[in-house]
mmCIF file of C-alpha atoms and ligand atoms in Angstrom:
data_model
loop_
_atom_site.group_PDB
_atom_site.id
_atom_site.type_symbol
_atom_site.label_atom_id
_atom_site.label_comp_id
_atom_site.label_asym_id
_atom_site.label_seq_id
_atom_site.Cartn_x
_atom_site.Cartn_y
_atom_site.Cartn_z
ATOM 1 C CA MET A 640 19.493 7.552 -11.184
ATOM 2 C CA THR A 641 17.376 5.001 -9.383
ATOM 3 C CA VAL A 642 18.866 1.525 -9.572
ATOM 4 C CA TYR A 643 16.054 -0.959 -10.127
ATOM 5 C CA ALA A 644 16.084 -4.588 -9.115
ATOM 6 C CA ILE A 645 13.484 -7.002 -10.409
ATOM 7 C CA ILE A 646 12.597 -10.033 -8.313
ATOM 8 C CA GLY A 647 11.064 -12.588 -10.640
ATOM 9 C CA GLY A 648 8.496 -15.030 -9.312
ATOM 10 C CA SER A 649 6.934 -18.140 -10.850
ATOM 11 C CA GLY A 650 7.110 -17.926 -14.623
ATOM 12 C CA LEU A 651 9.677 -15.135 -14.561
ATOM 13 C CA ALA A 652 12.870 -17.030 -13.777
ATOM 14 C CA ASP A 653 14.979 -15.136 -16.298
ATOM 15 C CA LEU A 654 15.003 -11.836 -18.147
ATOM 16 C CA GLU A 655 16.212 -12.835 -21.591
ATOM 17 C CA ASP A 656 16.428 -9.208 -22.680
ATOM 18 C CA LEU A 657 18.916 -8.259 -19.999
ATOM 19 C CA ARG A 658 21.807 -7.339 -22.298
ATOM 20 C CA ASN A 659 25.548 -7.550 -21.603
ATOM 21 C CA ARG A 660 24.802 -9.248 -18.349
ATOM 22 C CA LYS A 661 27.227 -10.172 -15.677
ATOM 23 C CA SER A 662 26.363 -12.345 -12.732
ATOM 24 C CA ILE A 663 27.263 -11.679 -9.141
ATOM 25 C CA SER A 664 27.428 -14.453 -6.624
ATOM 26 C CA ILE A 665 27.024 -13.044 -3.145
ATOM 27 C CA ASN A 666 26.826 -14.526 0.306
ATOM 28 C CA THR A 667 25.150 -12.587 3.093
ATOM 29 C CA PRO A 668 25.085 -12.591 6.898
ATOM 30 C CA TYR A 669 21.686 -14.284 6.483
ATOM 31 C CA GLY A 670 22.864 -17.069 4.199
ATOM 32 C CA GLU A 671 22.687 -17.584 0.469
ATOM 33 C CA PRO A 672 20.229 -15.789 -1.788
ATOM 34 C CA SER A 673 18.125 -17.869 -4.181
ATOM 35 C CA GLY A 674 20.810 -17.543 -6.843
ATOM 36 C CA ASP A 675 23.176 -15.163 -8.573
ATOM 37 C CA ILE A 676 22.149 -11.574 -9.143
ATOM 38 C CA TYR A 677 22.265 -10.655 -12.827
ATOM 39 C CA ILE A 678 23.137 -7.105 -13.798
ATOM 40 C CA GLY A 679 22.743 -5.840 -17.323
ATOM 41 C CA ASP A 680 21.185 -3.324 -19.617
ATOM 42 C CA TYR A 681 17.387 -3.380 -19.620
ATOM 43 C CA GLY A 682 15.138 -0.721 -21.108
ATOM 44 C CA GLY A 683 18.240 1.404 -21.669
ATOM 45 C CA ARG A 684 19.708 1.376 -18.184
ATOM 46 C CA GLU A 685 21.438 -0.859 -15.693
ATOM 47 C CA VAL A 686 19.042 -3.200 -13.910
ATOM 48 C CA MET A 687 19.453 -6.122 -11.527
ATOM 49 C CA PHE A 688 17.525 -9.336 -11.675
ATOM 50 C CA LEU A 689 17.079 -12.092 -9.117
ATOM 51 C CA SER A 690 14.920 -15.178 -9.509
ATOM 52 C CA ARG A 691 13.016 -15.603 -6.229
ATOM 53 C CA HIS A 692 12.670 -19.366 -6.490
ATOM 54 C CA GLY A 693 16.141 -19.927 -7.972
ATOM 55 C CA GLU A 694 17.003 -21.110 -11.436
ATOM 56 C CA PRO A 695 16.034 -23.885 -11.914
ATOM 57 C CA HIS A 696 13.022 -23.445 -9.606
ATOM 58 C CA ARG A 697 14.412 -24.839 -6.324
ATOM 59 C CA TYR A 698 12.852 -23.021 -3.400
ATOM 60 C CA ALA A 699 9.168 -23.304 -2.513
ATOM 61 C CA PRO A 700 7.616 -20.099 -1.109
ATOM 62 C CA HIS A 701 8.239 -21.084 2.527
ATOM 63 C CA GLN A 702 11.861 -22.017 1.741
ATOM 64 C CA VAL A 703 12.941 -18.812 0.020
ATOM 65 C CA ASN A 704 15.616 -16.950 1.976
ATOM 66 C CA TYR A 705 13.873 -13.578 1.726
ATOM 67 C CA ARG A 706 16.385 -11.881 4.010
ATOM 68 C CA ALA A 707 19.366 -12.981 1.952
ATOM 69 C CA ASN A 708 17.646 -11.949 -1.285
ATOM 70 C CA VAL A 709 16.717 -8.450 -0.139
ATOM 71 C CA TRP A 710 20.014 -7.890 1.647
ATOM 72 C CA ALA A 711 22.018 -9.026 -1.404
ATOM 73 C CA LEU A 712 20.153 -6.647 -3.710
ATOM 74 C CA LYS A 713 20.714 -3.726 -1.349
ATOM 75 C CA GLU A 714 24.373 -4.652 -0.981
ATOM 76 C CA THR A 715 24.764 -4.788 -4.772
ATOM 77 C CA GLY A 716 23.402 -1.258 -5.076
ATOM 78 C CA ALA A 717 19.645 -1.492 -5.636
ATOM 79 C CA ASP A 718 17.420 1.404 -4.540
ATOM 80 C CA SER A 719 14.128 0.063 -5.734
ATOM 81 C CA ILE A 720 12.572 -3.411 -5.984
ATOM 82 C CA LEU A 721 9.947 -4.343 -8.550
ATOM 83 C CA ALA A 722 8.520 -7.666 -7.421
ATOM 84 C CA PHE A 723 6.650 -9.922 -9.814
ATOM 85 C CA ASN A 724 4.222 -12.348 -8.156
ATOM 86 C CA ALA A 725 1.730 -14.832 -9.588
ATOM 87 C CA VAL A 726 -1.480 -14.840 -7.524
ATOM 88 C CA GLY A 727 -4.966 -16.304 -7.277
ATOM 89 C CA GLY A 728 -7.980 -14.044 -7.714
ATOM 90 C CA ILE A 729 -10.389 -13.718 -4.767
ATOM 91 C CA ASN A 730 -12.389 -10.623 -5.713
ATOM 92 C CA HIS A 731 -14.562 -11.468 -8.743
ATOM 93 C CA ALA A 732 -13.007 -8.511 -10.579
ATOM 94 C CA MET A 733 -9.613 -10.285 -10.450
ATOM 95 C CA GLY A 734 -9.956 -12.678 -13.376
ATOM 96 C CA ALA A 735 -7.126 -14.801 -14.780
ATOM 97 C CA GLY A 736 -4.717 -12.784 -16.906
ATOM 98 C CA LYS A 737 -5.400 -9.510 -15.109
ATOM 99 C CA PHE A 738 -2.679 -7.512 -13.385
ATOM 100 C CA CYS A 739 -3.038 -5.954 -9.959
ATOM 101 C CA VAL A 740 -0.800 -3.403 -8.254
ATOM 102 C CA PRO A 741 -1.706 -3.994 -4.615
ATOM 103 C CA HIS A 742 -1.833 -1.045 -2.247
ATOM 104 C CA ASP A 743 -1.983 -3.077 0.951
ATOM 105 C CA LEU A 744 -1.496 -6.592 2.280
ATOM 106 C CA ILE A 745 -2.393 -9.016 5.045
ATOM 107 C CA ASP A 746 0.253 -11.469 6.210
ATOM 108 C CA TYR A 747 -0.946 -14.997 7.044
ATOM 109 C CA THR A 748 2.512 -16.581 6.920
ATOM 110 C CA TYR A 749 4.253 -18.144 9.917
ATOM 111 C CA CYS A 750 7.704 -19.451 10.809
ATOM 112 C CA ARG A 751 9.476 -17.257 8.245
ATOM 113 C CA GLN A 752 12.421 -15.031 9.135
ATOM 114 C CA GLN A 753 10.500 -11.768 9.267
ATOM 115 C CA THR A 754 13.094 -9.150 10.167
ATOM 116 C CA PHE A 755 16.694 -7.984 10.000
ATOM 117 C CA PHE A 756 16.245 -6.453 13.456
ATOM 118 C CA ASP A 757 16.586 -9.499 15.669
ATOM 119 C CA LYS A 758 20.257 -9.583 16.679
ATOM 120 C CA ASP A 759 22.735 -7.249 18.391
ATOM 121 C CA LEU A 760 20.088 -4.611 18.922
ATOM 122 C CA ASP A 761 21.003 -1.277 20.507
ATOM 123 C CA LYS A 762 17.335 -0.440 20.410
ATOM 124 C CA VAL A 763 14.150 -2.158 19.328
ATOM 125 C CA THR A 764 13.131 -1.036 15.843
ATOM 126 C CA HIS A 765 9.559 -0.962 14.592
ATOM 127 C CA ILE A 766 9.249 0.153 10.983
ATOM 128 C CA ASP A 767 6.143 2.028 9.893
ATOM 129 C CA PHE A 768 4.310 -0.392 7.600
ATOM 130 C CA SER A 769 0.902 1.252 7.381
ATOM 131 C CA LYS A 770 1.491 1.547 3.627
ATOM 132 C CA PRO A 771 3.545 -1.536 2.772
ATOM 133 C CA TYR A 772 4.163 -0.607 -0.869
ATOM 134 C CA THR A 773 5.953 2.530 -2.082
ATOM 135 C CA ASN A 774 3.231 4.655 -3.570
ATOM 136 C CA GLU A 775 5.455 6.493 -6.030
ATOM 137 C CA LEU A 776 6.713 3.221 -7.444
ATOM 138 C CA ARG A 777 3.146 1.876 -7.632
ATOM 139 C CA ILE A 778 2.164 4.895 -9.693
ATOM 140 C CA ARG A 779 5.071 4.254 -12.074
ATOM 141 C CA LEU A 780 3.837 0.658 -12.486
ATOM 142 C CA ILE A 781 0.249 1.792 -13.028
ATOM 143 C CA THR A 782 1.364 4.333 -15.639
ATOM 144 C CA ALA A 783 3.335 1.646 -17.498
ATOM 145 C CA LEU A 784 0.394 -0.803 -17.354
ATOM 146 C CA ALA A 785 -1.941 1.870 -18.762
ATOM 147 C CA ALA A 786 0.537 2.779 -21.503
ATOM 148 C CA GLU A 787 0.802 -0.889 -22.530
ATOM 149 C CA GLY A 788 -2.991 -1.172 -22.542
ATOM 150 C CA PHE A 789 -3.243 -4.265 -20.331
ATOM 151 C CA ASP A 790 -6.203 -5.077 -18.121
ATOM 152 C CA PHE A 791 -5.260 -4.167 -14.557
ATOM 153 C CA SER A 792 -6.518 -3.070 -11.189
ATOM 154 C CA ALA A 793 -4.679 -0.110 -9.686
ATOM 155 C CA ARG A 794 -5.465 -1.244 -6.119
ATOM 156 C CA GLY A 795 -5.954 -4.424 -4.204
ATOM 157 C CA VAL A 796 -5.195 -6.142 -0.923
ATOM 158 C CA TYR A 797 -2.688 -9.012 -1.239
ATOM 159 C CA GLY A 798 -3.213 -11.837 1.250
ATOM 160 C CA CYS A 799 0.003 -13.797 1.731
ATOM 161 C CA THR A 800 -0.420 -17.427 2.783
ATOM 162 C CA GLN A 801 2.220 -19.852 3.957
ATOM 163 C CA GLY A 802 1.914 -22.517 1.258
ATOM 164 C CA PRO A 803 3.157 -24.517 -0.392
ATOM 165 C CA ARG A 804 -0.318 -26.012 -0.558
ATOM 166 C CA LEU A 805 -3.100 -23.948 -2.040
ATOM 167 C CA GLU A 806 -5.846 -22.710 0.259
ATOM 168 C CA THR A 807 -9.127 -24.354 1.226
ATOM 169 C CA ALA A 808 -12.348 -22.770 0.006
ATOM 170 C CA ALA A 809 -13.179 -21.781 3.603
ATOM 171 C CA GLU A 810 -9.816 -20.082 4.013
ATOM 172 C CA ILE A 811 -10.500 -18.044 0.887
ATOM 173 C CA ILE A 812 -13.957 -17.066 2.212
ATOM 174 C CA ARG A 813 -12.293 -15.887 5.400
ATOM 175 C CA MET A 814 -9.650 -13.974 3.466
ATOM 176 C CA GLU A 815 -12.391 -12.341 1.396
ATOM 177 C CA ARG A 816 -14.145 -11.265 4.595
ATOM 178 C CA ASP A 817 -10.831 -9.865 5.790
ATOM 179 C CA GLY A 818 -10.699 -7.705 2.656
ATOM 180 C CA CYS A 819 -8.201 -9.609 0.496
ATOM 181 C CA ASP A 820 -8.583 -9.252 -3.279
ATOM 182 C CA ILE A 821 -5.748 -11.565 -4.330
ATOM 183 C CA VAL A 822 -3.814 -14.404 -2.695
ATOM 184 C CA GLY A 823 -0.192 -15.419 -3.085
ATOM 185 C CA MET A 824 2.581 -17.056 -1.078
ATOM 186 C CA THR A 825 5.628 -14.879 -1.658
ATOM 187 C CA GLY A 826 4.702 -11.258 -0.938
ATOM 188 C CA MET A 827 5.822 -11.478 2.675
ATOM 189 C CA PRO A 828 8.163 -10.995 4.425
ATOM 190 C CA GLU A 829 9.814 -9.626 1.253
ATOM 191 C CA ALA A 830 7.920 -6.316 1.362
ATOM 192 C CA ALA A 831 8.662 -5.723 5.046
ATOM 193 C CA LEU A 832 12.336 -6.578 4.664
ATOM 194 C CA ALA A 833 12.651 -4.088 1.805
ATOM 195 C CA ARG A 834 11.122 -1.418 4.048
ATOM 196 C CA GLU A 835 13.549 -2.298 6.836
ATOM 197 C CA LEU A 836 16.435 -1.640 4.437
ATOM 198 C CA GLU A 837 14.753 1.544 3.161
ATOM 199 C CA LEU A 838 14.321 0.255 -0.365
ATOM 200 C CA GLU A 839 11.429 1.283 -2.582
ATOM 201 C CA TYR A 840 9.175 -1.733 -3.141
ATOM 202 C CA ALA A 841 6.108 -2.426 -5.268
ATOM 203 C CA CYS A 842 4.434 -5.580 -6.537
ATOM 204 C CA LEU A 843 3.246 -6.379 -10.028
ATOM 205 C CA ALA A 844 0.819 -9.237 -9.408
ATOM 206 C CA LEU A 845 -0.528 -11.393 -12.214
ATOM 207 C CA VAL A 846 -3.730 -13.312 -11.527
ATOM 208 C CA VAL A 847 -3.180 -16.852 -12.836
ATOM 209 C CA ASN A 848 -6.213 -18.695 -11.425
ATOM 210 C CA PRO A 849 -9.442 -18.149 -9.525
ATOM 211 C CA ALA A 850 -8.675 -18.770 -5.832
ATOM 212 C CA ALA A 851 -9.930 -21.976 -4.171
ATOM 213 C CA GLY A 852 -13.710 -22.293 -4.330
ATOM 214 C CA LYS A 853 -14.029 -19.394 -6.768
ATOM 215 C CA SER A 854 -14.670 -21.555 -9.789
ATOM 216 C CA SER A 855 -16.673 -24.726 -10.351
ATOM 217 C CA SER A 856 -13.546 -26.723 -11.235
ATOM 218 C CA GLU A 857 -10.369 -27.521 -9.322
ATOM 219 C CA ILE A 858 -7.329 -25.290 -9.736
ATOM 220 C CA SER A 859 -5.485 -26.600 -12.767
ATOM 221 C CA MET A 860 -1.715 -26.297 -13.095
ATOM 222 C CA ALA A 861 -2.033 -26.576 -16.873
ATOM 223 C CA GLU A 862 -4.325 -23.545 -16.928
ATOM 224 C CA ILE A 863 -1.963 -21.616 -14.659
ATOM 225 C CA GLU A 864 0.930 -22.397 -17.023
ATOM 226 C CA SER A 865 -0.926 -21.117 -20.040
ATOM 227 C CA VAL A 866 -1.978 -17.868 -18.293
ATOM 228 C CA LEU A 867 1.603 -17.436 -17.083
ATOM 229 C CA GLN A 868 3.013 -17.752 -20.576
ATOM 230 C CA VAL A 869 1.131 -14.751 -21.945
ATOM 231 C CA GLY A 870 1.098 -12.856 -18.641
ATOM 232 C CA VAL A 871 4.844 -13.029 -18.099
ATOM 233 C CA SER A 872 5.584 -11.697 -21.538
ATOM 234 C CA ASN A 873 3.138 -8.835 -20.848
ATOM 235 C CA ALA A 874 4.779 -8.226 -17.462
ATOM 236 C CA LYS A 875 8.175 -7.900 -19.144
ATOM 237 C CA ALA A 876 6.741 -5.272 -21.493
ATOM 238 C CA VAL A 877 5.438 -3.342 -18.470
ATOM 239 C CA LEU A 878 8.791 -3.503 -16.696
ATOM 240 C CA VAL A 879 10.737 -2.390 -19.772
ATOM 241 C CA ARG A 880 8.287 0.482 -20.253
ATOM 242 C CA LEU A 881 8.586 1.595 -16.627
ATOM 243 C CA ILE A 882 12.355 1.405 -16.547
ATOM 244 C CA GLY A 883 12.868 2.916 -19.992
ATOM 245 C CA SER A 884 10.616 5.870 -19.350
ATOM 246 C CA ASP A 885 11.885 6.728 -15.880
ATOM 247 C CA LEU A 886 14.535 9.411 -16.035
ATOM 248 C CA ARG A 887 15.127 9.813 -12.344
HETATM 249 N N1 HPA B 893 -3.110 -19.244 -3.881
HETATM 250 C C1 HPA B 893 -1.887 -18.932 -3.402
HETATM 251 N N2 HPA B 893 -0.867 -18.612 -4.184
HETATM 252 C C2 HPA B 893 -1.069 -18.606 -5.510
HETATM 253 C C3 HPA B 893 -2.306 -18.934 -6.069
HETATM 254 C C4 HPA B 893 -3.394 -19.264 -5.213
HETATM 255 O O1 HPA B 893 -4.527 -19.572 -5.642
HETATM 256 N N3 HPA B 893 -2.165 -18.845 -7.416
HETATM 257 C C5 HPA B 893 -0.863 -18.471 -7.647
HETATM 258 N N4 HPA B 893 -0.203 -18.319 -6.496
#
């Protein structure tokens, strides 16, 4: 059976319904992950959970040790990563509260540790990343979103910025021209690292605000919090549905 790991982003720092949990503290050749990995029963099977920003929220997007996180999950036995990410909406169809299961991404980050393949190399390794998300896993997410009846987009291009500041309006216009539908700060290099370790990987993105310049008012943290509150509880329902209905 597929062993799922959930990486929780902003608003999803814990999975309260993870039953009979045990925690695993693991160090890696790449340093410490964001926190302990929790393993427990979720949706009727064993699932792992890791909070991307730590618990309490300690690591800003550019400070997360993505290599340690992905490596630790693989080492603990995960086959498949379901990543939850809060994002801003660029495309007008991506309103606050909507989910998106991106099919592609553009990486605007810099100075992050991007690869496991940078030391003691027998040969240079270039992974195929033409489809950065695992399609099969995306379809499982889309099926669960449809079954729960939430508003979602089954496609989208995720633009990953460096943060921690939000973008300028001009940056968002450029990203829109590039083809980005949503913008976040934590999708990369996580997705590429999962591919390097041959893990399945898909992203459940929750739009929590209109991106910079896309609304007449400034981006409000209070508004983001209130969208997150409902959205995260919906996201948990989607994850339980996916995991509980997958018999592979
Ligand atoms: N930009 C970048 N990351 C984000 C945003 C945004 O507007 N909203 C939530 N994460």
